[in-house]
XYZ file of C-alpha atoms in Angstrom:
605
model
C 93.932 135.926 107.374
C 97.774 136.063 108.688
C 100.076 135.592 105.964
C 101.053 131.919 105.482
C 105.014 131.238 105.286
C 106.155 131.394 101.781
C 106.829 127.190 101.361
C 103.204 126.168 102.477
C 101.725 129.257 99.688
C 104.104 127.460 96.941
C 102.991 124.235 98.033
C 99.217 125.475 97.703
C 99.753 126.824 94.122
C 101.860 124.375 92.868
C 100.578 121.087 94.467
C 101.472 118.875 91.378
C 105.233 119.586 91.935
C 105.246 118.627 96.023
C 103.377 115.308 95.148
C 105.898 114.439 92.650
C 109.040 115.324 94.881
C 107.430 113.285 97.079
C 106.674 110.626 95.103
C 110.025 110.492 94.244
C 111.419 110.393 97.741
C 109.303 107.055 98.545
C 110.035 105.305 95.584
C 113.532 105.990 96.775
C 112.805 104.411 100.240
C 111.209 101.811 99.001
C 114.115 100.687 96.738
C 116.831 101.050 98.897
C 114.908 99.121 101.590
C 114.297 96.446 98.613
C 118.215 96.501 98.227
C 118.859 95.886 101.965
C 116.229 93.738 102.224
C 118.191 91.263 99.439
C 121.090 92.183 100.388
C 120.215 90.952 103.895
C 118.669 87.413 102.872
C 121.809 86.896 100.410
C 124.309 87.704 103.297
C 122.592 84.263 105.120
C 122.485 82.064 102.518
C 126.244 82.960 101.754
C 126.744 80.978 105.046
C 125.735 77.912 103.728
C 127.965 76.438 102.193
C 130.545 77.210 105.663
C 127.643 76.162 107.579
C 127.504 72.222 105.945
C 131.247 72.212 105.591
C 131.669 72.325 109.672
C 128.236 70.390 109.830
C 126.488 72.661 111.782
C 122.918 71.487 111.830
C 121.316 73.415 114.745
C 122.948 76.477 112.770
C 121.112 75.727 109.462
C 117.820 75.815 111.177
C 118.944 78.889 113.142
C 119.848 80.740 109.603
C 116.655 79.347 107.913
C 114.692 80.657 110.627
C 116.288 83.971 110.734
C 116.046 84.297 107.127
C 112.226 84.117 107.256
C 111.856 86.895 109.083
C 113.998 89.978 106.867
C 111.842 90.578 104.210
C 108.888 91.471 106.676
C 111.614 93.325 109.353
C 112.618 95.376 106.377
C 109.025 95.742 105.181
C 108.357 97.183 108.683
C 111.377 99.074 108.634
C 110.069 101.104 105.306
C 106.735 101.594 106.251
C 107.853 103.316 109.129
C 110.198 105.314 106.954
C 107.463 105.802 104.943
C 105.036 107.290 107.233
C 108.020 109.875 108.100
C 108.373 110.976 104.444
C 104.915 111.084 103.427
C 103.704 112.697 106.237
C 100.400 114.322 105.482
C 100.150 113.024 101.792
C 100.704 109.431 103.118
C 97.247 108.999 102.333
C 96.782 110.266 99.220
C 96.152 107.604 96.790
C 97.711 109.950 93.446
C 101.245 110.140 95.672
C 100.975 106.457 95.277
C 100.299 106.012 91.908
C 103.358 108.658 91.244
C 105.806 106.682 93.378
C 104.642 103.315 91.720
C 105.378 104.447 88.486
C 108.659 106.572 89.555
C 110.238 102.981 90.974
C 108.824 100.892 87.851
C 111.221 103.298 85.823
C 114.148 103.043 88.917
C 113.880 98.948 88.731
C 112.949 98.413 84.782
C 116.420 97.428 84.223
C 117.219 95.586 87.444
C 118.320 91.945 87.295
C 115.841 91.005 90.340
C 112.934 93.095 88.736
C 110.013 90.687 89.570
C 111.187 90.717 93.150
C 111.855 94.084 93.465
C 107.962 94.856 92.230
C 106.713 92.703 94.610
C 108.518 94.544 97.623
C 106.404 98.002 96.814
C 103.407 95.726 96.934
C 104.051 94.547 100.434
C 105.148 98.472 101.691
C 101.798 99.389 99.961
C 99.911 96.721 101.316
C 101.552 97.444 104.909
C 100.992 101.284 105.198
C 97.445 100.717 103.533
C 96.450 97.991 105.529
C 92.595 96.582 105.249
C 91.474 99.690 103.219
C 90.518 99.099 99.798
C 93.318 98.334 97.947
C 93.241 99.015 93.956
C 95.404 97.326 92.041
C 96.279 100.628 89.846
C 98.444 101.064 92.736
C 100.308 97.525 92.629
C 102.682 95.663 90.132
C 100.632 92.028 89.739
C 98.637 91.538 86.722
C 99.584 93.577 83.610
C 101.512 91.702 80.939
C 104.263 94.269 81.339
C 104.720 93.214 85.143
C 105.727 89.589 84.003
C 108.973 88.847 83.270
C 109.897 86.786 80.098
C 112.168 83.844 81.019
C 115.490 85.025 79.811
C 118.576 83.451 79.058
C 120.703 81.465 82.328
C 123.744 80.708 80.593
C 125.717 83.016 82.880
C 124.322 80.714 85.848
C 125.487 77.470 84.139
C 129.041 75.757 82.991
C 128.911 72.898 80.692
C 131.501 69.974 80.450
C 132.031 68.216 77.156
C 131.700 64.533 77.075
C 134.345 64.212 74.414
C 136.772 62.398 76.565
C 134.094 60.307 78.061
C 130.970 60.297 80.318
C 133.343 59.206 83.408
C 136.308 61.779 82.984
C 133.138 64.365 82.667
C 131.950 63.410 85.665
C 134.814 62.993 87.594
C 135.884 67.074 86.354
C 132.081 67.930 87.468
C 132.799 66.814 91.236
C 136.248 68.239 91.307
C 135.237 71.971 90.049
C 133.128 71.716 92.932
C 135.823 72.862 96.139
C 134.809 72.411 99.919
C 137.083 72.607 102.915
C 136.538 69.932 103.635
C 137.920 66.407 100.817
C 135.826 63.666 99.785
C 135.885 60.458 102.183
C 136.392 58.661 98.534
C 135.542 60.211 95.527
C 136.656 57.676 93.158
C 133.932 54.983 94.457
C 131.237 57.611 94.417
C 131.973 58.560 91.032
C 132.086 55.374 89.737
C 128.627 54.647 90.995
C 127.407 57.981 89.939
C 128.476 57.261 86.735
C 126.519 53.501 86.528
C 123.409 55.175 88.006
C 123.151 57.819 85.729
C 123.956 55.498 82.634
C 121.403 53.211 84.003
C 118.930 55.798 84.746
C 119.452 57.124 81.261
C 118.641 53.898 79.250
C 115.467 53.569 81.141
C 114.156 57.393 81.174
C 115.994 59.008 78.306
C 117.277 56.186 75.304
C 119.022 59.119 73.386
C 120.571 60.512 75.936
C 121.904 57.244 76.838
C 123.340 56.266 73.334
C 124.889 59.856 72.932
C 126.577 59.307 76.578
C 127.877 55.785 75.349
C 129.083 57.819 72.065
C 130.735 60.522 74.218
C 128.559 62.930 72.798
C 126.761 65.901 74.237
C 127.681 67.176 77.598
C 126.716 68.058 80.982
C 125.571 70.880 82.243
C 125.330 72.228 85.601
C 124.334 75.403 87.750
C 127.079 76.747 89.563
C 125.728 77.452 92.491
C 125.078 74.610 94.801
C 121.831 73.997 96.953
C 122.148 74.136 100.454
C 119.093 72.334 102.340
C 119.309 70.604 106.132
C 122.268 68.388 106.136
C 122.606 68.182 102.314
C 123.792 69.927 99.542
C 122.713 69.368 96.135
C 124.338 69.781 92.424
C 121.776 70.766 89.740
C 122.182 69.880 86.223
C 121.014 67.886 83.264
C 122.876 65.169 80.706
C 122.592 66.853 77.164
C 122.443 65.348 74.297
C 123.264 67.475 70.478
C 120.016 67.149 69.391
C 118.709 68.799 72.541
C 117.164 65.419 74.205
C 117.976 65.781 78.088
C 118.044 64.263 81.510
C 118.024 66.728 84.862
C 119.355 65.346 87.933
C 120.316 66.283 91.423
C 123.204 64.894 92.995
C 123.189 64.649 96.374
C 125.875 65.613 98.333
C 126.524 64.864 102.478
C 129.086 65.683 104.968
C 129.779 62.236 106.648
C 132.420 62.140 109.863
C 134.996 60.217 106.960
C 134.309 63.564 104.728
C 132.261 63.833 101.815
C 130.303 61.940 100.130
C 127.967 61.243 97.125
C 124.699 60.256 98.806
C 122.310 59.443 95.889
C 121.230 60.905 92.694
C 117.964 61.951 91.392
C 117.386 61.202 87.946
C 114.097 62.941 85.264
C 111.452 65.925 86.138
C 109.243 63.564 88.067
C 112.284 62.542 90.578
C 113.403 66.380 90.807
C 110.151 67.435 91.808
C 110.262 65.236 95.236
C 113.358 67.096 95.720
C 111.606 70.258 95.405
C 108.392 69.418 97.038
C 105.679 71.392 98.833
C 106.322 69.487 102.162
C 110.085 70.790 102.094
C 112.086 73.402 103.651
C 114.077 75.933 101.482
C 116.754 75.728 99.625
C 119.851 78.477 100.407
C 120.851 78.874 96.981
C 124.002 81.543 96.447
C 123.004 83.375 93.883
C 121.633 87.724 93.248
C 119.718 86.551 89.822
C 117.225 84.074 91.637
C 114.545 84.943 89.075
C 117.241 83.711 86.457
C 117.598 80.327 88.487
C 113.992 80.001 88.911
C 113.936 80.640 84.498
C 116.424 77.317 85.065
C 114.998 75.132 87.248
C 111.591 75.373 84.929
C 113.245 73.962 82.239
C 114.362 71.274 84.168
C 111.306 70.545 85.726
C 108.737 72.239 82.988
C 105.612 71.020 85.195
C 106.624 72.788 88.220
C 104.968 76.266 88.392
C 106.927 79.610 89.273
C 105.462 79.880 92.021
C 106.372 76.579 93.992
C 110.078 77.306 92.183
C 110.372 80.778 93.794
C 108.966 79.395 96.766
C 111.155 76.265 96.725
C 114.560 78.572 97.137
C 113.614 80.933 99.649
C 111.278 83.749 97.977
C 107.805 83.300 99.446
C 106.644 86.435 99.116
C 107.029 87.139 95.421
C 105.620 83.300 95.325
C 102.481 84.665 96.897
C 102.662 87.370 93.894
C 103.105 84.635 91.196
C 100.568 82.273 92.853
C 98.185 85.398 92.318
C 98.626 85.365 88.767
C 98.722 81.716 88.446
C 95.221 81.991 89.857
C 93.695 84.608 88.176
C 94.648 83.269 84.994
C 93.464 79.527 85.649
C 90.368 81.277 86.568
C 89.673 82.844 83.693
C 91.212 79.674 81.495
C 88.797 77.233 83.107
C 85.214 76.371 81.972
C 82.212 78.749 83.639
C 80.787 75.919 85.362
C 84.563 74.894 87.460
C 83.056 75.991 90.765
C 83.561 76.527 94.182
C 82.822 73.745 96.544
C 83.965 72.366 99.878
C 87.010 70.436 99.999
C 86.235 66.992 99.761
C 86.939 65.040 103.213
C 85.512 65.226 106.960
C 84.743 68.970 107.999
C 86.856 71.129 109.995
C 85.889 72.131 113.335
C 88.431 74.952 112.856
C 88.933 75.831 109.240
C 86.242 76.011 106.202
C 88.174 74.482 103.052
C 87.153 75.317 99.841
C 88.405 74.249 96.199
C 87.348 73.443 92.760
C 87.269 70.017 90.884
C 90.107 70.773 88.495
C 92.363 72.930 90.799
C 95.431 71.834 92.635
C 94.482 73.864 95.612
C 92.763 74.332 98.869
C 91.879 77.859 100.447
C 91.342 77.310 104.361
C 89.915 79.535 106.270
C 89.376 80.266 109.996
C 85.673 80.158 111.507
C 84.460 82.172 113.273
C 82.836 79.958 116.272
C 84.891 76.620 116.548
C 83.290 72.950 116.999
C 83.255 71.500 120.273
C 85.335 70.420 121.978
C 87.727 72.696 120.185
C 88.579 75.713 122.365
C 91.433 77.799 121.030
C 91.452 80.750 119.925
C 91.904 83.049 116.316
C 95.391 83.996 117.302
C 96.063 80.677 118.584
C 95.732 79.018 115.528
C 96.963 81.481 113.863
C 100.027 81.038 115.709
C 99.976 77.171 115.102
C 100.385 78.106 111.009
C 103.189 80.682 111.823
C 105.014 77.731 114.298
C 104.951 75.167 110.809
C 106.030 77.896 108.233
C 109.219 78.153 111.168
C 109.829 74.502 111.593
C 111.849 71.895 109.829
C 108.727 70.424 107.972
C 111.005 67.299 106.950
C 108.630 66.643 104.011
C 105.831 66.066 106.305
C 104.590 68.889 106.592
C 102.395 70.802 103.816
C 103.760 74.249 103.313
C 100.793 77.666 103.320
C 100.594 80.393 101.899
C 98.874 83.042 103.721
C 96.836 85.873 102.132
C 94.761 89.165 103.454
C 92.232 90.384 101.523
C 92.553 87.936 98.259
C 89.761 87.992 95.711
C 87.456 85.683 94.108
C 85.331 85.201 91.368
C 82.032 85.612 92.982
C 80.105 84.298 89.969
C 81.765 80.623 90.603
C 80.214 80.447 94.222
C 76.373 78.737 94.286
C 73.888 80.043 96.683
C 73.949 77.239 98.670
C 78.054 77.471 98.760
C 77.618 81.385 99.743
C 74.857 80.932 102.454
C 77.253 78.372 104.352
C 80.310 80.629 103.909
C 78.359 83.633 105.773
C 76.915 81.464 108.223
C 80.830 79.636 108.798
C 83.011 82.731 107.853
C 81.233 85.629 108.392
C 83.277 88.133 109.583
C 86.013 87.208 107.021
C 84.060 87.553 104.264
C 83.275 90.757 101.829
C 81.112 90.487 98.805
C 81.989 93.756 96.368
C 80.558 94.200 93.087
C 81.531 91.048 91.009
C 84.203 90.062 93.716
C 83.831 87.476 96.766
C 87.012 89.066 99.128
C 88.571 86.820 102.221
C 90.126 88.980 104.605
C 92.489 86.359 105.397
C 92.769 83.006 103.895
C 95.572 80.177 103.702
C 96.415 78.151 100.999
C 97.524 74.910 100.598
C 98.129 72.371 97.723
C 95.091 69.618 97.802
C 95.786 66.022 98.399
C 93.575 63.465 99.091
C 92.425 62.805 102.644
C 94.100 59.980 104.135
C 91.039 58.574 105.480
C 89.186 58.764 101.738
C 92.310 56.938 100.553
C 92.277 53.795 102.444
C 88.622 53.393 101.536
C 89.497 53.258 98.035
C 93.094 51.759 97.861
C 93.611 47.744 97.097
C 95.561 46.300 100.233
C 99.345 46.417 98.633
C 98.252 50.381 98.669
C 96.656 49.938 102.165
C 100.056 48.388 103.804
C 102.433 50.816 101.768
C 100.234 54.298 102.442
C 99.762 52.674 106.364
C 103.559 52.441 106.908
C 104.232 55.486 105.428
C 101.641 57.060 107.770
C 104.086 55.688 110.889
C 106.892 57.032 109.257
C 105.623 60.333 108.961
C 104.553 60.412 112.538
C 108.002 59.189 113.860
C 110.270 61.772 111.490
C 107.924 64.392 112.278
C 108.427 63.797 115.847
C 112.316 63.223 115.498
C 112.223 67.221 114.270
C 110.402 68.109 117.773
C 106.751 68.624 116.106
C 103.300 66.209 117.181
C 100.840 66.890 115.523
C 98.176 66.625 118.509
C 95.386 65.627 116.501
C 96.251 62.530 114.541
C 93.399 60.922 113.423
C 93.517 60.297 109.497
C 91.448 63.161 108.265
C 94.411 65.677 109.101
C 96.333 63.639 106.989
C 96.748 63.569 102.656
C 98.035 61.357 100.828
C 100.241 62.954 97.729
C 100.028 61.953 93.975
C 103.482 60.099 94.612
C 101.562 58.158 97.665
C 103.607 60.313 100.386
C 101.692 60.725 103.634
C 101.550 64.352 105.028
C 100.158 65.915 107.713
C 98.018 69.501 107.047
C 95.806 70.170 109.830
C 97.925 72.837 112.055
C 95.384 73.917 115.231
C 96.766 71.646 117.346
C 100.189 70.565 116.135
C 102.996 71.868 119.314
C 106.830 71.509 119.644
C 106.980 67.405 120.894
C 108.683 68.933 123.999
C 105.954 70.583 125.158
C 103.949 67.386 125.503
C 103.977 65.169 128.701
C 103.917 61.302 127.374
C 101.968 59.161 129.821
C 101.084 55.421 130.490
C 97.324 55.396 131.838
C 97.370 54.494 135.630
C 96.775 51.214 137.009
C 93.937 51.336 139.244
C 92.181 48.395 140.652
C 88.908 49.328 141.254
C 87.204 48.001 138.139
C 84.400 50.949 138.794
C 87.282 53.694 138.367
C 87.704 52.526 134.401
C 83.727 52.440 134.220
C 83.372 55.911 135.861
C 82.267 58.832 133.601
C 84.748 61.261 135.539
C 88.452 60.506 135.394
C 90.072 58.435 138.055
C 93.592 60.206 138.002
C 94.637 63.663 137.253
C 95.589 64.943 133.792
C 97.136 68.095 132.716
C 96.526 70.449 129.921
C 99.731 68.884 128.328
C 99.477 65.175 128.982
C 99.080 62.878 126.360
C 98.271 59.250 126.769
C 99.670 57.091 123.009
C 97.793 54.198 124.294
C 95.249 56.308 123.141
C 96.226 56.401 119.596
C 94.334 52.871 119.142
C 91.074 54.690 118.894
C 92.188 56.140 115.803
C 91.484 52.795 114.102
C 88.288 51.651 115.549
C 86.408 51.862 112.362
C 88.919 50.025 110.269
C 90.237 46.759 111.915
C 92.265 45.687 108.884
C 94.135 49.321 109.228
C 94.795 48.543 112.646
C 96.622 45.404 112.136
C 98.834 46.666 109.483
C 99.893 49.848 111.537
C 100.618 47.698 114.932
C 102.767 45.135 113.042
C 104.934 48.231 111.469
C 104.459 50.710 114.332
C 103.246 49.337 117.230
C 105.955 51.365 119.409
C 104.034 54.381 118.648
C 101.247 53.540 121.005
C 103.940 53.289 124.135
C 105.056 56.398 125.987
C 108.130 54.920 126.365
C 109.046 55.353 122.597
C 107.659 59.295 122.615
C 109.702 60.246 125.936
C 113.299 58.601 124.456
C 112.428 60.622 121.151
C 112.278 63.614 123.599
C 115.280 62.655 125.114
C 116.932 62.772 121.919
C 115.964 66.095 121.009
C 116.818 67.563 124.505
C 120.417 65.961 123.159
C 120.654 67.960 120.336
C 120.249 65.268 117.681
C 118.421 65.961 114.208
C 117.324 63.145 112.680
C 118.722 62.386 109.249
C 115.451 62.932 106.631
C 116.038 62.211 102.918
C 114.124 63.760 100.256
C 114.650 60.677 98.057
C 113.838 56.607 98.435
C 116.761 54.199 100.611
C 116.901 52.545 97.835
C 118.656 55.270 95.769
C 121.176 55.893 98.117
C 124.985 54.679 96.763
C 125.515 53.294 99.973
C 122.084 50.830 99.912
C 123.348 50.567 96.325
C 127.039 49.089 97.127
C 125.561 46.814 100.003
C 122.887 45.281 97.631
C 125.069 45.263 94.673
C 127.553 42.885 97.059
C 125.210 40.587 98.480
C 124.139 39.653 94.717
């Protein structure tokens, strides 16, 4: 045998020492694409606040969209890094284990550690692809991989109420500087102050009588939440004894300037605010997991995961939703089982749940009903087209997951034999685990069409006009839904209507709005083949009436409210509009909180 050179003999009788240079060399590459990955998605957000001041709307939704995209670009960028460094021990699943536990000593320190954990998991996860995966090899679900809530008083600034609740509120407005001045922030101030008096003595009596007093104070985060064509102050009324009030103030950019829009007032009122149907917030901050410790307090029902998702993080949400299911799982009684989502079945997706959980797990079939016809990828695409759009709280935000496990034990026979027969190819069964190759999740709500069955007719009218509004605003942000019949839409635990069936939902401009053609042969209408030509694209609203056939009552209340919704006329000027450039103004709070509604009703008293 030749002689080998002298580095590949060393590396033969000391094979301990290569792995752990380099183990040490992608740890490395993995951190500093974790830094440039953050440093990347902070470098966006810091345009917010520039972005709302010049009212730059289309430029929001360009800088959300663009945000989405750099964790997974620098994700890619790594992995091929990666594959460079690791060359022939990229493989090797003891290199791994190495590097993981050379960067859990590089980030044990770091401010965004959580994050930063979360990041190896997704270069792993990207290099290792669908091969077994052990979770030795990723930071999820050891005690010492969750991060105790730790202090956020260097994210908050608290004014005392010593000199009274209106000069406190007045100095909270003013620390806040824009460009751009207030239209009149005297007025708004004045009403802020009576609303959040008034909202006090109803939600919060001690907080109220230590605010008459002029005792407590307010606190506040400083940094301000960017969303759409509003930006928001966070904060809570505190009284000494610790009894508190969050609220949001809402903040717009008006052609007279700025201006106080509304405030939201209590946990319950904060959570619409931060709701599943909503885009992201662009929050200026590098100690997120610190503002996520905050906003928990505020709103103690909300979990971590819908807070780190709420501000921009939806990949460590995925991480946090993980442990928020595993632990539910093993929290819940033996006999909390699997079952299929209550509501009409898919012709696309298999949804699954249990009673007591929150959530829905949808998966693609493998053969679709007819007359569906689209593909995997197609719909596929459809899911990646919502978690892009402006979902104008209409829209039910997913979380998408590749190989995620399952307690096989809590699936029946019966539940297993349809899932093989429906999902096949997805599916993996290993040892004590039931494995989804890829799976979305989504929170559960209850089927629009179960609702109205079960609703008194005050609920029927309310939950009917809501449906029409959530139809018109989602078309005002350029999205139809294509299928709207009432199964494909819930109906949340505040009553919101919300649309969460994806496969055929398109960009409104895509569509072609069309009257039906005269014709007047009466045989033409009777004819089993179509009289006139229709394209792949055309859609007919008169149409939409068919949608109602089973439930006359519905029918009535929806024309009277929304009858323009079954004219083309009404879907082509929406287009119109869009091809304009107008965005539609969408409020994550009622018309009757806003100051404005406020002042005008006040008046006409």
């Amino acid at each position: 045998m030749p002689d080998q050179p002298l580095c590949n003999r060393l590396a033969l009788q000391y094979p301990e020492a290569l792995h752990q240079v380099i183990a040490t060399k992608l740890a490395r590459a993995v951190y500093a694409g974790f830094e440039a990955m953050f440093a990347q998605f902070l470098n966006i957000t810091l345009g917010a606040q520039s972005r709302f001041e010049q009212r730059q709307w289309h430029a929001v939704q360009s800088a959300m969209r663009a945000r989405l995209t750099v964790y997974e670009g620098q994700v890619k960028k790594v992995s091929e890094a990666v594959k460079v460094i690791a060359y022939a021990e990229l493989d090797d699943p003891a290199v791994w284990q190495q590097a993981k536990n050379i960067y859990g000593e590089m980030v044990k320190n770091h401010e965004n550690q959580p994050i930063a954990h979360t990041f190896f998991n997704s270069t792993f996860g990207a290099i290792w692809d669908d091969r077994k995966i052990r979770t030795v090899h990723l930071f999820v679900l050891k005690a010492k991989y969750r991060q105790s809530p730790r202090s956020f008083d260097p994210l908050v600034s608290r004014i005392s109420l010593q000199l009274g609740f209106n000069n406190a509120l007045a100095e909270l407005i003013n620390r806040h500087v824009f460009r751009v001045p207030f239209a009149d922030s005297e007025r708004d101030i004045a009403t802020l102050q009576r609303t959040l008096s008034a909202g006090a003595q109803k939600q919060c009596p001690q907080v109220y009588q230590l605010l008459a007093l002029n005792d407590g104070y307010i606190e506040y985060a400083n940094s301000l939440f960017f969303r759409n064509k509003a930006c928001y102050l966070i904060g809570r009324c505190i009284a000494k004894n610790g009894d508190n009030m969050p609220f949001a103030i809402a903040l717009l950019n008006s052609e007279q300037g700025i201006v106080i829009d509304a405030v939201m007032m209590g946990a319950d009122q904060l959570s619409l605010l931060f709701g599943f149907a909503r885009t992201y917030f662009m929050v200026d901050t590098d100690q997120p997991a610190r503002y996520v410790d905050y906003l928990s307090i505020l709103m103690p029902h909300k979990k971590r995961f819908e807070l780190f998702n709420a501000i921009g993080f939806i990949k460590h949400a995925k991480t946090e939703f993980y442990r928020y299911k595993v632990d539910t799982t093993r929290n819940s009684p033996l006999d909390d089982q699997y079952i299929i989502a209550p509501g009409t079945p898919g012709m696309v997706m298999l949804v699954f749940t249990t009673p007591g959980s929150d959530y829905v797990y949808k998966v693609i079939k493998d053969k679709f009903s007819a007359p569906k016809t689209a593909t995997r990828q197609q719909v596929m695409d459809k899911y990646d087209f919502v978690k892009q759009a402006d979902r104008v709280g209409r829209l039910v935000d997913t979380h998408e997951f590749r190989y995620l496990a399952f307690d096989l034990s809590r699936f029946s026979e019966p539940l297993l034999q349809t899932m093989q027969l429906a999902i096949g190819s997805s599916l993996i069964i290993s040892g004590k685990a039931l494995i989804l190759k890829h799976v979305y999740v989504e929170r559960k709500m209850t089927p629009l069409n179960l609702y109205i069955n079960r609703c008194n007719q005050q609920q029927l009218e309310t939950v009917l006009i809501d449906y029409g509004k959530a139809i018109k605003e989602l078309a005002g942000a350029n999205i139809f839904p294509g299928d709207m019949l009432m199964k494909n839409f819930g109906v949340t635990r505040w009553g919101r209507v919300v649309f969460y069936d994806y496969d055929e939902i398109c960009p409104l401009t895509d569509c072609q709005f069309r009257d039906l053609p005269q014709t007047d042969e009466r045989l033409d209408e009777l004819s089993a083949d179509c009289y006139f030509d229709i394209a792949d694209n055309d859609v007919f609203p008169s149409q939409f009436k068919v949608f109602f056939t089973a439930d006359p009552l519905a029918f009535t209340i929806f024309n009277q409210h929304h009858r323009e919704l079954f004219n083309a006329e009404f879907w082509q000027h929406t287009q119109q509009q869009i091809s304009a450039g107008q965005l539609p103004d969408v409020y994550p709070y009622k018309q009757s909180w806003r100051f404005n509604w406020l002042r005008i009703n006040n008046t006409n008293k």
